[in-house]
Short mmCIF file of C-alpha atoms (C1' of nucleotides) in Angstrom, two decimals:
data_model
loop_
_atom_site.label_atom_id
_atom_site.label_comp_id
_atom_site.label_asym_id
_atom_site.label_seq_id
_atom_site.Cartn_x
_atom_site.Cartn_y
_atom_site.Cartn_z
CA UNK A 63 16.77 28.18 -8.89
CA UNK A 64 13.19 28.08 -9.04
CA UNK A 65 12.98 25.89 -5.25
CA UNK A 66 16.31 24.09 -4.48
CA UNK A 67 15.49 20.58 -5.47
CA UNK A 68 16.55 17.11 -2.91
CA UNK A 69 18.48 14.27 -4.30
CA UNK A 70 15.95 10.41 -3.81
CA UNK A 71 19.34 9.46 -2.39
CA UNK A 72 19.43 12.40 0.72
CA UNK A 73 15.67 11.92 1.28
CA UNK A 74 16.11 8.09 2.09
CA UNK A 75 18.90 8.19 4.90
CA UNK A 76 17.21 8.39 7.10
CA UNK A 77 15.03 6.01 10.28
CA UNK A 78 11.71 5.31 8.92
CA UNK A 79 9.48 6.16 10.92
CA UNK A 80 11.91 9.63 9.68
CA UNK A 81 11.32 9.17 6.18
CA UNK A 82 7.42 8.07 5.52
CA UNK A 83 6.11 11.94 6.34
CA UNK A 84 9.20 12.85 3.78
CA UNK A 85 7.34 11.36 0.96
CA UNK A 86 4.35 12.62 1.36
CA UNK A 87 3.94 14.74 -1.56
CA UNK A 88 6.60 13.24 -3.93
CA UNK A 89 6.07 12.32 -7.42
CA UNK A 90 5.53 8.57 -9.49
CA UNK A 91 5.90 8.03 -12.50
CA UNK A 92 4.73 5.72 -14.42
CA UNK A 93 5.41 4.10 -18.23
CA UNK A 94 3.53 2.10 -20.04
CA UNK A 95 1.39 1.48 -22.94
CA UNK A 96 3.77 4.84 -24.09
CA UNK A 97 1.69 6.88 -21.66
CA UNK A 98 3.31 8.71 -18.78
CA UNK A 99 0.70 8.61 -15.01
CA UNK A 100 1.73 10.74 -12.83
CA UNK A 101 0.80 10.78 -9.40
CA UNK A 102 1.29 12.33 -6.03
CA UNK A 103 2.11 10.04 -3.36
CA UNK A 104 -0.78 11.44 -0.42
CA UNK A 105 -0.82 8.36 2.93
CA UNK A 106 2.16 6.45 3.60
CA UNK A 107 3.18 3.67 6.81
CA UNK A 108 6.55 2.84 8.28
CA UNK A 109 7.74 -0.57 8.58
CA UNK A 110 10.66 -1.42 10.35
CA UNK A 111 12.32 -5.17 11.70
CA UNK A 112 12.42 -3.64 14.90
CA UNK A 113 8.50 -4.13 13.97
CA UNK A 114 6.32 -6.59 14.31
CA UNK A 115 3.37 -6.42 11.84
CA UNK A 116 6.61 -5.58 9.05
CA UNK A 117 7.52 -8.80 7.06
CA UNK A 118 11.01 -8.40 7.73
CA UNK A 119 10.58 -8.28 11.76
CA UNK A 120 11.67 -11.68 10.99
CA UNK A 121 14.26 -11.92 9.71
CA UNK A 122 14.92 -12.44 5.79
CA UNK A 123 13.67 -14.50 3.37
CA UNK A 124 13.74 -14.87 -0.27
CA UNK A 125 9.45 -12.86 -0.55
CA UNK A 126 11.19 -9.98 2.58
CA UNK A 127 15.35 -9.94 0.73
CA UNK A 128 14.20 -6.55 -1.07
CA UNK A 129 14.05 -5.09 1.92
CA UNK A 130 17.14 -5.38 2.86
CA UNK A 131 18.94 -4.04 -0.14
CA UNK A 132 19.37 -0.52 -0.85
CA UNK A 133 17.45 1.58 -0.78
CA UNK A 134 16.09 3.00 -2.99
CA UNK A 135 13.99 0.34 -4.90
CA UNK A 136 10.09 -1.04 -5.01
CA UNK A 137 9.12 -3.72 -2.28
CA UNK A 138 6.30 -5.55 -3.79
CA UNK A 139 4.20 -8.02 -2.52
CA UNK A 140 1.49 -10.03 -2.63
CA UNK A 141 -1.56 -10.92 -0.74
CA UNK A 142 -4.79 -11.87 0.00
CA UNK A 143 -4.50 -14.56 -3.09
CA UNK A 144 -5.20 -11.49 -4.82
CA UNK A 145 -3.63 -7.86 -4.46
CA UNK A 146 -0.50 -6.35 -5.09
CA UNK A 147 1.08 -3.90 -2.58
CA UNK A 148 4.62 -2.39 -3.28
CA UNK A 149 6.53 0.28 -0.15
CA UNK A 150 9.82 2.13 -1.16
CA UNK A 151 12.76 0.86 0.01
CA UNK A 152 14.27 2.90 2.36
CA UNK A 153 17.00 2.34 5.80
CA UNK A 154 20.96 1.22 5.63
CA UNK A 155 22.08 -1.73 2.47
CA UNK A 156 21.40 -4.86 5.09
CA UNK A 157 18.22 -3.58 7.33
CA UNK A 158 15.43 -4.30 6.71
CA UNK A 159 12.74 -0.91 6.38
CA UNK A 160 10.19 0.67 3.63
CA UNK A 161 7.26 2.98 3.83
CA UNK A 162 3.83 1.28 2.45
CA UNK A 163 2.48 3.44 -0.28
CA UNK A 164 -1.52 3.29 1.04
CA UNK A 165 -2.36 6.16 -1.30
CA UNK A 166 -1.95 8.14 -4.54
CA UNK A 167 -3.53 11.60 -6.03
CA UNK A 168 -4.29 11.34 -9.90
CA UNK A 169 -2.19 15.09 -10.61
CA UNK A 170 -3.52 15.72 -14.41
CA UNK A 171 -6.47 14.39 -16.43
CA UNK A 172 -4.19 11.89 -18.62
CA UNK A 173 -3.24 9.81 -15.22
CA UNK A 174 -6.78 9.60 -13.48
CA UNK A 175 -8.89 8.46 -16.33
CA UNK A 176 -5.78 6.07 -17.33
CA UNK A 177 -6.05 4.75 -14.19
CA UNK A 178 -10.26 4.30 -13.61
CA UNK A 179 -9.79 2.80 -17.02
CA UNK A 180 -7.71 0.10 -15.26
CA UNK A 181 -9.50 -1.04 -12.20
CA UNK A 182 -12.28 -2.79 -13.15
CA UNK A 183 -16.04 -2.55 -12.38
CA UNK A 184 -16.71 1.26 -13.67
CA UNK A 185 -14.54 2.29 -10.07
CA UNK A 186 -14.93 5.77 -9.91
CA UNK A 187 -13.70 8.52 -8.39
CA UNK A 188 -10.94 8.86 -5.56
CA UNK A 189 -11.97 4.80 -4.63
CA UNK A 190 -9.19 4.46 -8.33
CA UNK A 191 -6.29 5.54 -6.15
CA UNK A 192 -7.62 5.24 -1.82
CA UNK A 193 -5.79 2.59 -0.98
CA UNK A 194 -2.63 -0.06 -1.71
CA UNK A 195 -3.29 -2.77 -3.61
CA UNK A 196 -6.07 -0.04 -5.59
CA UNK A 197 -3.02 2.52 -6.64
CA UNK A 198 -0.79 -1.24 -7.39
CA UNK A 199 -3.68 -1.69 -10.08
CA UNK A 200 -3.94 1.94 -11.53
CA UNK A 201 -0.40 1.52 -11.68
CA UNK A 202 -0.51 -1.62 -13.75
CA UNK A 203 2.19 -2.13 -10.52
CA UNK A 204 3.18 -6.03 -9.79
CA UNK A 205 5.43 -8.49 -8.81
CA UNK A 206 7.50 -7.73 -11.50
CA UNK A 207 8.62 -4.06 -10.26
CA UNK A 208 10.06 -5.92 -7.68
CA UNK A 209 13.39 -5.16 -6.94
CA UNK A 210 12.57 -2.57 -9.88
CA UNK A 211 15.75 1.30 -8.37
CA UNK A 212 12.85 3.76 -8.94
CA UNK A 213 15.43 6.06 -10.37
CA UNK A 214 14.94 4.52 -12.90
CA UNK A 215 11.61 4.29 -16.20
CA UNK A 216 9.22 3.18 -16.18
CA UNK A 217 8.60 3.50 -12.04
CA UNK A 218 10.05 6.05 -10.87
CA UNK A 219 9.64 7.69 -7.72
CA UNK A 220 10.10 12.47 -7.67
CA UNK A 221 11.15 14.71 -4.24
CA UNK A 222 8.50 17.21 -5.55
CA UNK A 223 7.17 19.96 -2.71
CA UNK A 224 7.68 19.18 0.32
CA UNK A 225 4.46 18.89 2.49
CA UNK A 226 4.27 21.18 5.70
CA UNK A 227 4.34 19.47 9.32
CA UNK A 228 1.26 21.31 9.22
CA UNK A 229 -0.37 19.58 6.89
CA UNK A 230 1.01 15.98 7.87
CA UNK A 231 -1.35 13.26 10.02
CA UNK A 232 0.04 11.01 12.41
CA UNK A 233 -1.85 8.14 12.91
CA UNK A 234 -2.27 4.70 13.70
CA UNK A 235 -1.83 2.55 10.69
CA UNK A 236 -4.42 0.34 9.81
CA UNK A 237 -5.71 -3.66 8.10
CA UNK A 238 -2.63 -5.48 10.31
CA UNK A 239 -3.52 -7.79 13.98
CA UNK A 240 0.17 -6.74 15.33
CA UNK A 241 1.73 -3.87 17.02
CA UNK A 242 -1.43 -1.66 15.52
CA UNK A 243 -1.08 1.25 18.11
CA UNK A 244 2.77 2.18 16.87
CA UNK A 245 2.22 5.52 15.45
CA UNK A 246 3.56 5.04 11.83
CA UNK A 247 0.85 5.76 9.11
CA UNK A 248 1.34 9.40 7.96
CA UNK A 249 -1.03 11.55 5.23
CA UNK A 250 -2.07 14.89 4.41
CA UNK A 251 -5.26 16.76 6.04
CA UNK A 252 -8.35 16.57 4.10
CA UNK A 253 -6.59 15.20 1.69
CA UNK A 254 -9.32 13.41 -0.63
CA UNK A 255 -7.64 10.03 -1.54
CA UNK A 256 -6.46 9.03 1.95
CA UNK A 257 -7.81 6.03 2.78
CA UNK A 258 -10.07 5.26 5.60
CA UNK A 259 -9.32 8.70 7.50
"C1'" DA B 209 -23.28 4.46 8.03
"C1'" DG B 210 -20.85 0.48 9.77
"C1'" DC B 211 -21.03 -4.64 10.12
"C1'" DG B 212 -20.09 -9.45 8.05
"C1'" DG B 213 -18.00 -12.04 4.46
"C1'" DG B 214 -15.77 -14.15 0.37
"C1'" DA B 215 -11.92 -14.17 -3.13
"C1'" DT B 216 -8.09 -16.91 -4.16
"C1'" DT B 217 -3.11 -17.72 -3.20
"C1'" DT B 218 2.02 -16.96 -1.72
"C1'" DT B 219 4.91 -17.93 2.29
"C1'" DC B 220 6.59 -19.70 5.98
"C1'" DT B 221 5.35 -23.00 10.11
"C1'" DG C 162 -2.17 -25.62 7.37
"C1'" DA C 163 -3.27 -21.33 8.80
"C1'" DA C 164 -2.85 -16.65 8.23
"C1'" DA C 165 -2.00 -12.80 5.71
"C1'" DA C 166 0.52 -4.33 5.45
"C1'" DT C 167 -7.44 -5.44 0.32
"C1'" DC C 168 -11.17 -4.43 -1.14
"C1'" DC C 169 -15.90 -5.64 -2.40
"C1'" DC C 170 -20.69 -7.10 -1.97
"C1'" DG C 171 -24.59 -6.87 0.43
"C1'" DC C 172 -27.20 -7.19 4.86
"C1'" DT C 173 -28.25 -3.80 8.81
"C1'" DT C 174 -29.16 -0.14 11.36
#
DNA sequence: AGCGGGATTTTCT
DNA sequence: GAAAATCCCGCTT
């Protein structure tokens, strides 16, 4: 036993604002077109049903029903007429909570190159995945993955290195008009892929 | 470096 | 009918 591995279901047990920082450092493994892309999560934001900025705030709807389902599933929403963003559903079934994945870092060159090819107009460098809609485009995540179980192919969430607390920055959220002051955005200190530093 | 606007469609009022 | 958990481009300091 070289390292103690955490099970996904254990990691997702608790309050959403406690789980959001724990997802930093976890790996997303996306299988697409015969390739396996691996990225590390470097920035997250917490949302739950007590929060005026959350899609689950006004109760369950057709769009948000995945947020009210069991933990460990993917909630994908479409916004601004052109963008997808993805969340990891947490919390007990019946409670609407999820963690928005805001930025990821490719783990190897194969992942980096494929992700860059998935982004239009020669976007390169950290720009390929330093935002919630950017990473969805880079990893080909759209509404067909809404409600997907993250323990299965073609998209898995794998607990990995726990990021030490001293390397995690705790900040206000970005891009929302309500409840802006809730310090529910988390990112890895100094990581180049973090958005809007 | 920073601000402002346009793209474009789903979702809810 | 309006707003939206965004991104990108162009213009101004």
